[in-house]
mmCIF file of C-alpha atoms in Angstrom:
data_model
loop_
_atom_site.group_PDB
_atom_site.id
_atom_site.type_symbol
_atom_site.label_atom_id
_atom_site.label_comp_id
_atom_site.label_asym_id
_atom_site.label_seq_id
_atom_site.Cartn_x
_atom_site.Cartn_y
_atom_site.Cartn_z
ATOM 1 C CA MET E 11 -32.275 35.637 34.315
ATOM 2 C CA THR E 12 -30.860 38.757 35.813
ATOM 3 C CA THR E 13 -33.128 41.523 36.952
ATOM 4 C CA VAL E 14 -32.483 45.038 38.080
ATOM 5 C CA LYS E 15 -32.944 43.844 41.819
ATOM 6 C CA ASN E 16 -30.300 41.226 41.185
ATOM 7 C CA ILE E 17 -27.613 43.970 40.128
ATOM 8 C CA TYR E 18 -28.953 46.454 42.970
ATOM 9 C CA ASP E 19 -28.581 43.366 45.597
ATOM 10 C CA TYR E 20 -25.024 42.631 44.527
ATOM 11 C CA ILE E 21 -23.931 46.474 44.791
ATOM 12 C CA ASN E 22 -25.750 46.576 48.104
ATOM 13 C CA SER E 23 -23.595 43.619 49.262
ATOM 14 C CA ILE E 24 -20.231 45.252 48.420
ATOM 15 C CA ALA E 25 -21.168 48.999 49.063
ATOM 16 C CA PRO E 26 -24.318 49.007 51.287
ATOM 17 C CA PHE E 27 -26.623 51.773 50.274
ATOM 18 C CA GLU E 28 -27.401 52.445 53.927
ATOM 19 C CA THR E 29 -23.771 53.740 54.170
ATOM 20 C CA GLN E 30 -24.528 56.647 51.801
ATOM 21 C CA GLU E 31 -24.291 60.220 53.137
ATOM 22 C CA GLU E 32 -27.513 61.852 54.299
ATOM 23 C CA TRP E 33 -27.463 64.364 51.347
ATOM 24 C CA ASP E 34 -26.911 61.708 48.785
ATOM 25 C CA ASN E 35 -29.568 60.039 46.747
ATOM 26 C CA SER E 36 -28.016 56.632 45.883
ATOM 27 C CA GLY E 37 -29.954 53.553 44.907
ATOM 28 C CA HIS E 38 -32.816 52.367 42.648
ATOM 29 C CA LEU E 39 -34.021 55.627 41.136
ATOM 30 C CA ILE E 40 -36.059 54.857 37.965
ATOM 31 C CA GLY E 41 -37.853 51.818 36.553
ATOM 32 C CA ASN E 42 -39.132 48.363 37.166
ATOM 33 C CA PHE E 43 -37.195 46.597 40.111
ATOM 34 C CA ARG E 44 -38.079 43.256 38.592
ATOM 35 C CA LYS E 45 -37.158 44.039 34.899
ATOM 36 C CA GLU E 46 -34.772 41.710 33.124
ATOM 37 C CA VAL E 47 -31.626 43.130 32.149
ATOM 38 C CA LYS E 48 -29.742 42.055 29.051
ATOM 39 C CA LYS E 49 -27.894 45.205 28.508
ATOM 40 C CA CYS E 50 -26.552 47.655 31.062
ATOM 41 C CA VAL E 51 -24.987 50.920 30.200
ATOM 42 C CA MET E 52 -22.404 52.173 32.717
ATOM 43 C CA ALA E 53 -21.234 55.813 33.050
ATOM 44 C CA LEU E 54 -20.037 58.205 35.755
ATOM 45 C CA ASP E 55 -23.112 60.418 35.077
ATOM 46 C CA ALA E 56 -26.426 59.966 33.528
ATOM 47 C CA THR E 57 -26.284 62.625 31.268
ATOM 48 C CA LYS E 58 -28.779 63.247 28.514
ATOM 49 C CA GLU E 59 -26.082 61.962 26.003
ATOM 50 C CA VAL E 60 -25.625 58.705 27.873
ATOM 51 C CA CYS E 61 -29.394 58.059 28.395
ATOM 52 C CA LEU E 62 -29.886 58.632 24.681
ATOM 53 C CA PHE E 63 -27.140 56.133 24.028
ATOM 54 C CA ALA E 64 -28.988 53.642 26.277
ATOM 55 C CA LYS E 65 -32.116 54.163 24.527
ATOM 56 C CA GLU E 66 -30.577 53.735 21.041
ATOM 57 C CA ILE E 67 -28.912 50.462 21.894
ATOM 58 C CA GLY E 68 -32.048 48.925 23.629
ATOM 59 C CA ALA E 69 -30.382 48.883 27.189
ATOM 60 C CA ASP E 70 -32.509 47.734 30.127
ATOM 61 C CA LEU E 71 -30.538 49.554 32.687
ATOM 62 C CA VAL E 72 -28.219 52.524 33.339
ATOM 63 C CA LEU E 73 -25.837 52.177 36.190
ATOM 64 C CA THR E 74 -24.008 55.481 37.362
ATOM 65 C CA HIS E 75 -21.801 56.750 40.135
ATOM 66 C CA HIS E 76 -23.447 60.070 40.276
ATOM 67 C CA PRO E 77 -27.373 59.989 41.008
ATOM 68 C CA ILE E 78 -29.482 60.857 38.144
ATOM 69 C CA ILE E 79 -31.905 62.575 40.601
ATOM 70 C CA PHE E 80 -30.201 64.875 42.962
ATOM 71 C CA GLY E 81 -32.446 67.106 45.027
ATOM 72 C CA THR E 82 -36.076 67.880 44.244
ATOM 73 C CA ILE E 83 -37.450 67.779 40.807
ATOM 74 C CA ASP E 84 -40.148 70.236 39.818
ATOM 75 C CA SER E 85 -40.968 68.488 36.449
ATOM 76 C CA VAL E 86 -40.006 65.835 34.184
ATOM 77 C CA LYS E 87 -40.008 67.005 30.598
ATOM 78 C CA SER E 88 -39.322 65.582 27.528
ATOM 79 C CA GLY E 89 -35.615 65.855 26.336
ATOM 80 C CA THR E 90 -34.423 65.460 29.969
ATOM 81 C CA ALA E 91 -32.304 62.461 31.073
ATOM 82 C CA VAL E 92 -34.863 61.416 33.540
ATOM 83 C CA TYR E 93 -37.685 61.472 30.865
ATOM 84 C CA THR E 94 -35.687 59.684 28.455
ATOM 85 C CA LEU E 95 -35.098 56.683 30.792
ATOM 86 C CA ALA E 96 -38.553 56.651 32.322
ATOM 87 C CA SER E 97 -40.342 56.833 28.823
ATOM 88 C CA SER E 98 -38.302 54.132 27.377
ATOM 89 C CA ASP E 99 -38.681 51.549 30.293
ATOM 90 C CA ILE E 100 -34.921 51.687 31.088
ATOM 91 C CA ALA E 101 -34.087 51.465 34.846
ATOM 92 C CA CYS E 102 -31.578 53.531 36.652
ATOM 93 C CA ILE E 103 -29.332 52.604 39.623
ATOM 94 C CA SER E 104 -26.748 55.049 41.064
ATOM 95 C CA ALA E 105 -24.028 54.026 43.504
ATOM 96 C CA HIS E 106 -22.534 57.255 44.816
ATOM 97 C CA THR E 107 -21.058 57.951 48.368
ATOM 98 C CA ASN E 108 -21.701 54.410 49.364
ATOM 99 C CA PHE E 109 -19.213 53.253 46.548
ATOM 100 C CA ASP E 110 -16.795 56.003 47.618
ATOM 101 C CA LEU E 111 -16.601 54.549 51.090
ATOM 102 C CA ALA E 112 -16.769 50.834 50.181
ATOM 103 C CA HIS E 113 -13.636 48.743 50.389
ATOM 104 C CA GLY E 114 -12.924 47.869 46.790
ATOM 105 C CA GLY E 115 -14.820 51.056 45.755
ATOM 106 C CA ILE E 116 -13.646 54.376 44.132
ATOM 107 C CA ASN E 117 -10.911 55.166 46.058
ATOM 108 C CA ASP E 118 -9.347 51.878 46.306
ATOM 109 C CA ASN E 119 -9.694 51.579 42.573
ATOM 110 C CA LEU E 120 -8.107 54.995 42.212
ATOM 111 C CA ALA E 121 -5.141 53.615 44.480
ATOM 112 C CA GLY E 122 -4.972 50.726 42.211
ATOM 113 C CA ILE E 123 -4.797 52.715 39.057
ATOM 114 C CA LEU E 124 -1.850 54.782 40.572
ATOM 115 C CA GLY E 125 -0.009 51.519 41.890
ATOM 116 C CA LEU E 126 -0.162 52.491 45.535
ATOM 117 C CA LYS E 127 1.225 50.088 48.079
ATOM 118 C CA ASN E 128 -0.023 49.044 51.359
ATOM 119 C CA ALA E 129 -3.366 51.043 50.607
ATOM 120 C CA ARG E 130 -5.725 51.537 53.850
ATOM 121 C CA HIS E 131 -8.682 53.412 54.613
ATOM 122 C CA ILE E 132 -8.430 56.410 56.758
ATOM 123 C CA ASP E 133 -10.885 56.207 59.682
ATOM 124 C CA ASN E 134 -13.757 58.721 59.857
ATOM 125 C CA SER E 135 -13.056 59.914 56.225
ATOM 126 C CA PHE E 136 -13.493 59.095 52.524
ATOM 127 C CA LEU E 137 -9.710 58.789 51.962
ATOM 128 C CA VAL E 138 -7.363 55.794 51.374
ATOM 129 C CA ALA E 139 -3.747 56.307 51.626
ATOM 130 C CA GLY E 140 -0.891 54.274 50.374
ATOM 131 C CA GLU E 141 2.797 54.298 49.286
ATOM 132 C CA LEU E 142 4.479 55.125 45.858
ATOM 133 C CA GLU E 143 6.942 52.410 44.619
ATOM 134 C CA TYR E 144 9.599 55.119 44.901
ATOM 135 C CA GLU E 145 9.867 58.693 46.057
ATOM 136 C CA MET E 146 9.008 61.561 43.630
ATOM 137 C CA SER E 147 9.163 65.392 43.356
ATOM 138 C CA ILE E 148 5.774 66.970 43.389
ATOM 139 C CA TYR E 149 6.486 67.997 39.673
ATOM 140 C CA ASP E 150 7.188 64.219 38.691
ATOM 141 C CA PHE E 151 4.276 62.760 40.646
ATOM 142 C CA ALA E 152 1.983 65.561 39.132
ATOM 143 C CA GLU E 153 3.271 64.208 35.666
ATOM 144 C CA PHE E 154 2.682 60.531 36.803
ATOM 145 C CA VAL E 155 -0.915 61.264 37.788
ATOM 146 C CA SER E 156 -1.671 63.238 34.641
ATOM 147 C CA ASP E 157 -0.516 60.224 32.611
ATOM 148 C CA LYS E 158 -2.374 57.478 34.532
ATOM 149 C CA LEU E 159 -5.719 59.490 34.749
ATOM 150 C CA ASP E 160 -5.640 60.990 31.322
ATOM 151 C CA CYS E 161 -5.760 64.420 32.815
ATOM 152 C CA ARG E 162 -5.873 67.534 30.380
ATOM 153 C CA GLY E 163 -4.833 69.871 32.921
ATOM 154 C CA LEU E 164 -4.403 69.718 36.716
ATOM 155 C CA ARG E 165 -3.379 72.101 39.564
ATOM 156 C CA TYR E 166 -0.860 71.575 42.202
ATOM 157 C CA THR E 167 1.111 73.158 45.154
ATOM 158 C CA LYS E 168 4.626 73.598 44.988
ATOM 159 C CA THR E 169 6.830 71.911 47.682
ATOM 160 C CA ASP E 170 10.645 71.012 47.800
ATOM 161 C CA GLU E 171 9.665 67.936 49.803
ATOM 162 C CA THR E 172 9.687 64.521 47.952
ATOM 163 C CA ILE E 173 6.476 62.490 47.946
ATOM 164 C CA LYS E 174 6.407 58.769 49.122
ATOM 165 C CA THR E 175 2.974 58.581 50.741
ATOM 166 C CA VAL E 176 -0.346 59.792 49.215
ATOM 167 C CA ALA E 177 -3.823 60.251 50.431
ATOM 168 C CA LEU E 178 -6.585 60.277 47.959
ATOM 169 C CA GLY E 179 -10.149 60.986 47.682
ATOM 170 C CA GLY E 180 -11.742 61.030 44.043
ATOM 171 C CA GLY E 181 -14.119 63.739 43.232
ATOM 172 C CA ALA E 182 -14.939 66.401 45.760
ATOM 173 C CA CYS E 183 -13.035 65.575 48.921
ATOM 174 C CA GLU E 184 -11.429 69.024 49.519
ATOM 175 C CA ASP E 185 -12.649 69.421 52.904
ATOM 176 C CA GLU E 186 -10.400 66.605 54.134
ATOM 177 C CA TRP E 187 -7.111 67.943 53.134
ATOM 178 C CA GLU E 188 -6.113 68.451 56.884
ATOM 179 C CA ILE E 189 -6.894 64.808 57.494
ATOM 180 C CA ALA E 190 -4.927 63.856 54.469
ATOM 181 C CA MET E 191 -1.995 66.076 55.643
ATOM 182 C CA GLN E 192 -1.839 64.195 58.962
ATOM 183 C CA ASN E 193 -1.668 60.736 57.016
ATOM 184 C CA ALA E 194 0.630 61.376 54.068
ATOM 185 C CA ASP E 195 3.088 63.597 52.105
ATOM 186 C CA CYS E 196 0.480 64.461 49.391
ATOM 187 C CA PHE E 197 -3.197 64.852 48.938
ATOM 188 C CA LEU E 198 -4.889 64.010 45.729
ATOM 189 C CA THR E 199 -8.443 64.789 44.969
ATOM 190 C CA GLY E 200 -10.514 65.861 42.037
ATOM 191 C CA ASP E 201 -11.980 69.338 42.875
ATOM 192 C CA MET E 202 -10.195 71.680 45.196
ATOM 193 C CA LYS E 203 -10.948 75.482 45.231
ATOM 194 C CA TYR E 204 -8.400 78.019 45.114
ATOM 195 C CA HIS E 205 -8.527 79.093 48.832
ATOM 196 C CA LYS E 206 -8.357 75.592 50.039
ATOM 197 C CA MET E 207 -5.166 74.946 47.924
ATOM 198 C CA LEU E 208 -3.735 78.417 49.158
ATOM 199 C CA ASP E 209 -4.246 77.126 52.769
ATOM 200 C CA ALA E 210 -2.477 73.639 51.974
ATOM 201 C CA ALA E 211 0.373 75.716 50.272
ATOM 202 C CA GLU E 212 0.692 77.916 53.386
ATOM 203 C CA GLU E 213 1.237 74.930 55.335
ATOM 204 C CA GLY E 214 3.750 73.732 52.925
ATOM 205 C CA PHE E 215 1.683 70.629 52.011
ATOM 206 C CA ALA E 216 1.521 69.131 48.519
ATOM 207 C CA VAL E 217 -1.961 68.930 46.886
ATOM 208 C CA ILE E 218 -3.034 67.864 43.598
ATOM 209 C CA SER E 219 -6.327 68.756 42.035
ATOM 210 C CA ALA E 220 -6.646 66.570 39.191
ATOM 211 C CA GLY E 221 -10.276 66.872 38.062
ATOM 212 C CA HIS E 222 -13.591 65.290 39.179
ATOM 213 C CA PHE E 223 -14.156 63.302 36.089
ATOM 214 C CA GLU E 224 -10.550 62.055 35.933
ATOM 215 C CA THR E 225 -10.236 60.864 39.477
ATOM 216 C CA GLU E 226 -13.515 59.042 39.304
ATOM 217 C CA ASN E 227 -14.428 57.925 35.728
ATOM 218 C CA LYS E 228 -11.748 54.973 35.360
ATOM 219 C CA ALA E 229 -12.326 53.964 39.183
ATOM 220 C CA PHE E 230 -16.037 53.419 38.735
ATOM 221 C CA LEU E 231 -15.787 51.629 35.491
ATOM 222 C CA MET E 232 -13.731 49.007 37.105
ATOM 223 C CA LEU E 233 -16.777 47.776 38.622
ATOM 224 C CA ARG E 234 -17.624 46.474 35.191
ATOM 225 C CA GLU E 235 -15.194 43.569 35.431
ATOM 226 C CA LYS E 236 -16.788 42.167 38.650
ATOM 227 C CA LEU E 237 -20.152 42.546 37.284
ATOM 228 C CA GLU E 238 -19.329 40.565 34.023
ATOM 229 C CA LYS E 239 -17.968 37.806 35.947
ATOM 230 C CA LEU E 240 -21.219 37.535 38.002
ATOM 231 C CA PHE E 241 -23.818 38.281 35.719
ATOM 232 C CA THR E 242 -22.554 36.342 32.445
ATOM 233 C CA ASP E 243 -25.968 36.845 30.785
ATOM 234 C CA VAL E 244 -25.684 40.732 30.708
ATOM 235 C CA ASP E 245 -23.863 42.823 28.305
ATOM 236 C CA PHE E 246 -22.128 45.561 30.488
ATOM 237 C CA ILE E 247 -21.509 48.521 28.153
ATOM 238 C CA ALA E 248 -19.249 51.493 29.076
ATOM 239 C CA ALA E 249 -20.989 54.680 27.642
ATOM 240 C CA PRO E 250 -18.749 56.299 24.892
ATOM 241 C CA ARG E 251 -18.115 59.455 26.873
ATOM 242 C CA GLU E 252 -15.317 61.873 27.421
ATOM 243 C CA ASN E 253 -14.953 64.512 29.971
ATOM 244 C CA PRO E 254 -17.336 67.286 29.161
ATOM 245 C CA ILE E 255 -15.246 69.920 30.745
ATOM 246 C CA GLN E 256 -12.634 70.819 28.041
ATOM 247 C CA THR E 257 -9.362 72.667 28.501
ATOM 248 C CA VAL E 258 -6.879 74.549 26.134
ATOM 249 C CA ASP E 259 -3.718 72.786 25.319
#
């Protein structure tokens, strides 16, 4: 029999919860630690839609990257994600910055999706750096990223330099672009504001802002294969969810 604690302990073994950032709220957030788990829904975010899906299929656990509880909660009202899980006796575990930092975590998985060679963690950062199989122009690399991550729109800075080495950080790693610049030809992240990209462009550095969902969703769900091999009595189900942020083609 697999319990919520068993799954928590495994995640803790590969991405220790104690390594999360001070502002983060990863861990066991809702439900009974000793509850048996037969169905586990996995998703990047514990949205209302995801939680209702978990309730409809009779799930015992929701496992997410982004914490369902982030900051203070003044109330828990019907119709909210937290209420839906708690009132349905569905537990929730979230593995956020601890899984970002982990070897075999979000950024290593993202490097794998992009086929980077000789991937390595950059000290004192969230970033992973690696090498492309062959050099590309920034335009060709942006097209490559868009295809691999199913991007509906991404932004990049122009450069005449070719791209061979890439430093990447899924989600919101924009503040680490200068570290990336010291370690690679191009920085790939999810969210990067205009002025940060302008600063990078002024330095002649290649940056791609590919979207928060796009740079983390596939990379997080790759955890599913590891869980399935270890907990064979649990049905791990990826929530049927697309990027809620839409763009005009």
